[in-house]
Amino acid sequence: MSRHLSAEEAEQLKPGADHYRAFVGPPKRYGLMTLYQMGLLAALGLEETDGVLDFGCGSIRLGRSLIPFLRPGGYFGIDPYTWLIEDGLKAETGEEIMTVKSPRFSDEADFDCTVFDERFDFIIAQSIVTHAGAPSAEKLFASTAKALKDDGVFLFSYLKGADDIEPPAEPWTYPHNVAYPEPWLKALCERHGLIWRALDWHHPGACWVAAALDERRLPPEHAPLGLAGKPLERWRA
C-alpha cells in the first residue's frame, strides 16, 4: 500500500521501500538529487537539442525536469523496474508528457546502453555503480563507450573505497552499497577508451566522475564547476 502514499507521507519511509520516491534512495533527498543532476548537466554544457540517456532512470527523478527541458525525442531512460517509471510519470509529470515530449524507455536489465541504437551527448548513471558489482560495471562501461557520441560525456557517481579492496562479483547489490578503488575504475575506463575526470561537484554520499572519448570534452583537471554544485545556505527573513 505504500505505493499510494503522498510525497509528504513517503518521506517517512526508509530507502528501498515500495514507493517511487523511496525505492530510489532516501525520499527526503528526492528533490535535491533532481537539482544536483540538472545542475551538473548544465555546468557541463547541456543544451535543449541534446540526446540524454538516463541510465537507471527509476521514477524519473531526473527526468521530471530533464524531459520538459529537452526537445521531443531527446530523453531516453533505462530501468528494469517499470512500475517506477509508471508511478513517476503519473505523479511527477503527468502521462501526457509521453505525447508532448516523446521520451523513450527500456526495461533492459543487462547494463546495455546500446538498446536504443542511438549515440548520446550525455549518459548519466546516478547511483548505479554504487550498487553494481564488477561484472555489471564492466558491461556498463563497455556499452557506454559504444553509445556515446565522439564529443559525448558519461557522468556517474561512485563510492570511493580503499585501493586494496576487491569489487564484488555479485552483479547487483541494491539496497546495499558497493565501494570501488579509484585505480580499478580508472583502469576500467581506460580499457574501454574512456578518459577519467574527477569532478568537484557536490554529492551527498558519493563522488562524481565525467568520462569521455575525447579529453577536449572534459573540464580541466581540478577545475571547480560553478559553486562545486553545493547550494548556498539560504537566508530567510
Coordinates of C-alpha atoms in Angstrom, one line a residue:
M1 CA 0.0 0.0 0.0
S2 CA 3.0 2.3 0.4
R3 CA 3.0 2.9 -3.4
H4 CA -0.1 5.1 -2.9
L5 CA 1.3 7.4 -0.2
S6 CA 1.7 11.1 -0.9
A7 CA 5.1 12.6 -1.4
E8 CA 4.9 14.0 2.1
E9 CA 3.9 10.7 3.6
A10 CA 6.6 8.9 1.7
E11 CA 9.3 11.0 3.4
Q12 CA 8.9 8.8 6.5
L13 CA 9.8 5.6 4.5
K14 CA 13.2 4.0 4.5
P15 CA 15.3 3.9 1.3
G16 CA 14.3 0.9 -0.8
A17 CA 10.7 1.0 0.4
D18 CA 7.9 0.2 -2.1
H19 CA 7.2 3.8 -3.2
Y20 CA 8.5 5.6 -6.3
R21 CA 10.3 8.3 -4.2
A22 CA 11.8 5.9 -1.6
F23 CA 12.8 2.9 -3.7
V24 CA 15.4 5.0 -5.5
G25 CA 17.1 6.3 -2.3
P26 CA 16.4 8.5 0.7
P27 CA 13.0 10.0 0.0
K28 CA 13.9 13.3 1.6
R29 CA 16.7 13.7 -0.9
Y30 CA 14.4 13.1 -3.9
G31 CA 14.2 16.8 -4.8
L32 CA 17.8 17.6 -4.1
M33 CA 19.1 14.8 -6.3
T34 CA 17.0 16.2 -9.2
L35 CA 18.7 19.6 -8.7
Y36 CA 22.2 18.2 -8.3
Q37 CA 21.9 16.2 -11.6
M38 CA 20.3 19.0 -13.6
G39 CA 22.9 21.5 -12.3
L40 CA 25.8 19.1 -13.2
L41 CA 24.4 18.6 -16.7
A42 CA 24.0 22.4 -17.1
A43 CA 27.5 23.0 -15.8
L44 CA 28.9 20.7 -18.5
G45 CA 27.0 22.4 -21.3
L46 CA 23.6 20.7 -21.6
E47 CA 21.5 22.1 -24.4
E48 CA 17.9 21.5 -25.2
T49 CA 18.8 19.9 -28.5
D50 CA 20.9 17.2 -26.8
G51 CA 20.1 13.5 -26.6
V52 CA 20.5 12.2 -23.0
L53 CA 20.4 8.7 -21.7
D54 CA 19.3 8.5 -18.0
F55 CA 20.7 5.0 -17.1
G56 CA 18.8 3.7 -14.1
C57 CA 16.2 6.4 -14.6
G58 CA 14.0 4.9 -11.9
S59 CA 11.0 7.0 -11.1
I60 CA 12.3 9.8 -13.4
R61 CA 13.7 11.7 -10.5
L62 CA 15.9 13.5 -13.1
G63 CA 13.5 13.0 -16.0
R64 CA 10.8 15.1 -14.4
S65 CA 12.9 18.2 -15.0
L66 CA 15.0 16.9 -17.9
I67 CA 12.2 15.7 -20.2
P68 CA 10.4 19.0 -20.3
F69 CA 13.7 20.8 -20.9
L70 CA 14.8 18.7 -23.9
R71 CA 13.2 18.8 -27.3
P72 CA 10.8 16.0 -28.2
G73 CA 12.6 12.7 -28.5
G74 CA 15.7 13.9 -26.6
Y75 CA 15.3 11.9 -23.4
F76 CA 15.9 8.2 -23.1
G77 CA 15.5 6.1 -19.9
I78 CA 16.6 2.6 -18.9
D79 CA 15.2 0.8 -15.8
P80 CA 14.1 -2.7 -15.3
Y81 CA 11.6 -1.6 -12.7
T82 CA 8.8 -0.4 -15.0
W83 CA 6.5 0.4 -12.1
L84 CA 8.9 3.1 -11.0
I85 CA 8.7 4.8 -14.4
E86 CA 4.9 4.4 -14.5
D87 CA 4.4 5.9 -11.0
G88 CA 6.9 8.7 -11.7
L89 CA 5.1 9.7 -14.9
K90 CA 1.7 9.7 -13.1
A91 CA 2.8 11.6 -10.1
E92 CA 5.5 14.0 -11.3
T93 CA 4.9 14.9 -14.9
G94 CA 1.5 13.6 -16.0
E95 CA 1.3 10.9 -18.6
E96 CA 0.5 13.5 -21.3
I97 CA 4.2 14.2 -21.5
M98 CA 4.7 11.0 -23.4
T99 CA 2.8 12.6 -26.2
V100 CA 4.2 16.1 -25.8
K101 CA 7.9 15.2 -25.5
S102 CA 8.1 11.6 -26.8
P103 CA 10.6 10.2 -24.2
R104 CA 11.7 6.6 -24.8
F105 CA 12.1 4.0 -22.2
S106 CA 13.5 0.5 -22.0
D107 CA 13.3 -2.2 -19.2
E108 CA 16.6 -3.7 -20.4
A109 CA 18.4 -5.3 -17.4
D110 CA 21.8 -6.2 -18.8
F111 CA 23.6 -2.9 -18.4
D112 CA 23.4 -2.2 -22.1
C113 CA 23.4 1.4 -23.2
T114 CA 23.1 0.5 -26.9
V115 CA 19.5 -0.8 -26.8
F116 CA 18.1 2.3 -28.4
D117 CA 20.5 2.1 -31.3
E118 CA 21.4 5.8 -30.6
R119 CA 24.5 7.7 -29.7
F120 CA 24.2 10.3 -26.9
D121 CA 25.5 13.7 -26.0
F122 CA 25.2 12.7 -22.3
I123 CA 24.8 9.4 -20.5
I124 CA 24.2 9.8 -16.7
A125 CA 24.3 6.9 -14.2
Q126 CA 23.4 8.3 -10.8
S127 CA 23.9 5.7 -8.0
I128 CA 24.3 2.8 -10.4
V129 CA 28.0 2.0 -9.9
T130 CA 27.3 2.4 -6.1
H131 CA 25.2 -0.8 -6.3
A132 CA 26.8 -2.7 -9.1
G133 CA 29.4 -5.4 -8.8
A134 CA 32.4 -5.8 -11.1
P135 CA 30.6 -7.8 -13.9
S136 CA 27.8 -5.2 -14.2
A137 CA 30.3 -2.2 -14.1
E138 CA 32.3 -3.8 -16.9
K139 CA 29.1 -4.2 -19.0
L140 CA 28.0 -0.6 -18.3
F141 CA 31.3 1.0 -19.2
A142 CA 31.8 -1.2 -22.3
S143 CA 28.3 -0.3 -23.7
T144 CA 28.7 3.4 -22.7
A145 CA 31.8 3.7 -24.8
K146 CA 29.8 2.4 -27.8
A147 CA 26.8 4.6 -27.1
L148 CA 28.5 7.9 -26.6
K149 CA 28.9 10.4 -29.4
D150 CA 32.5 11.3 -30.1
D151 CA 32.0 14.5 -28.1
G152 CA 29.7 12.9 -25.5
V153 CA 30.1 12.8 -21.8
F154 CA 29.5 9.9 -19.4
L155 CA 28.6 11.0 -15.8
F156 CA 28.5 8.5 -13.0
S157 CA 28.7 8.5 -9.2
Y158 CA 30.6 6.0 -7.1
L159 CA 31.7 5.4 -3.5
K160 CA 35.5 5.6 -3.1
G161 CA 37.0 2.6 -1.3
A162 CA 40.4 1.7 -0.2
D163 CA 42.9 0.8 -3.0
D164 CA 43.4 -2.7 -1.8
I165 CA 39.7 -3.9 -1.8
E166 CA 38.2 -6.1 -4.5
P167 CA 34.9 -5.1 -6.1
P168 CA 32.2 -7.8 -5.5
A169 CA 31.5 -10.4 -8.1
E170 CA 27.8 -10.2 -7.4
P171 CA 26.1 -8.3 -10.3
W172 CA 23.7 -6.1 -8.3
T173 CA 23.7 -5.4 -4.6
Y174 CA 20.8 -2.9 -4.1
P175 CA 20.0 -1.6 -1.5
H176 CA 23.5 -2.4 -0.2
N177 CA 26.3 -0.1 -1.3
V178 CA 29.5 -1.1 -3.2
A179 CA 32.7 0.8 -2.7
Y180 CA 35.3 0.8 -5.5
P181 CA 39.0 1.5 -5.5
E182 CA 39.6 4.6 -7.7
P183 CA 42.5 2.9 -9.6
W184 CA 40.2 -0.1 -10.5
L185 CA 37.6 2.2 -12.0
K186 CA 40.2 4.3 -13.8
A187 CA 41.6 1.2 -15.4
L188 CA 38.1 0.2 -16.4
C189 CA 37.6 3.5 -18.2
E190 CA 41.0 3.2 -19.9
R191 CA 40.2 -0.4 -21.0
H192 CA 37.2 0.9 -22.9
G193 CA 38.8 4.0 -24.3
L194 CA 37.2 6.4 -21.8
I195 CA 39.2 9.3 -20.2
W196 CA 38.6 9.8 -16.5
R197 CA 38.0 13.2 -14.9
A198 CA 37.0 13.5 -11.2
L199 CA 34.6 16.4 -10.7
D200 CA 34.4 19.0 -8.0
W201 CA 30.6 18.7 -7.8
H202 CA 28.7 18.0 -4.6
H203 CA 27.0 14.7 -3.9
P204 CA 25.5 13.9 -0.5
G205 CA 27.1 10.5 -0.3
A206 CA 29.4 9.7 -3.3
C207 CA 31.8 11.2 -5.8
W208 CA 31.1 12.4 -9.4
V209 CA 33.2 11.5 -12.4
A210 CA 33.0 12.6 -16.0
A211 CA 34.4 10.3 -18.7
A212 CA 34.7 10.9 -22.4
L213 CA 36.2 9.5 -25.6
D214 CA 38.0 12.8 -26.2
E215 CA 39.7 14.8 -23.5
R216 CA 38.7 18.1 -25.1
R217 CA 35.1 17.5 -24.0
L218 CA 36.1 17.4 -20.3
P219 CA 36.7 20.2 -17.9
P220 CA 40.3 20.9 -16.9
E221 CA 41.6 18.8 -14.0
H222 CA 40.9 20.2 -10.6
A223 CA 38.7 23.0 -12.1
P224 CA 35.7 23.9 -10.0
L225 CA 32.3 23.7 -11.7
G226 CA 30.1 26.6 -10.6
L227 CA 30.0 26.6 -6.8
A228 CA 31.1 22.9 -6.7
G229 CA 27.4 22.0 -7.0
K230 CA 26.5 22.6 -3.4
P231 CA 23.7 25.1 -2.8
L232 CA 24.4 28.2 -0.7
E233 CA 22.8 28.2 2.7
R234 CA 19.7 30.2 2.1
W235 CA 18.9 33.1 4.4
R236 CA 15.2 33.6 5.1
A237 CA 13.7 36.7 6.7

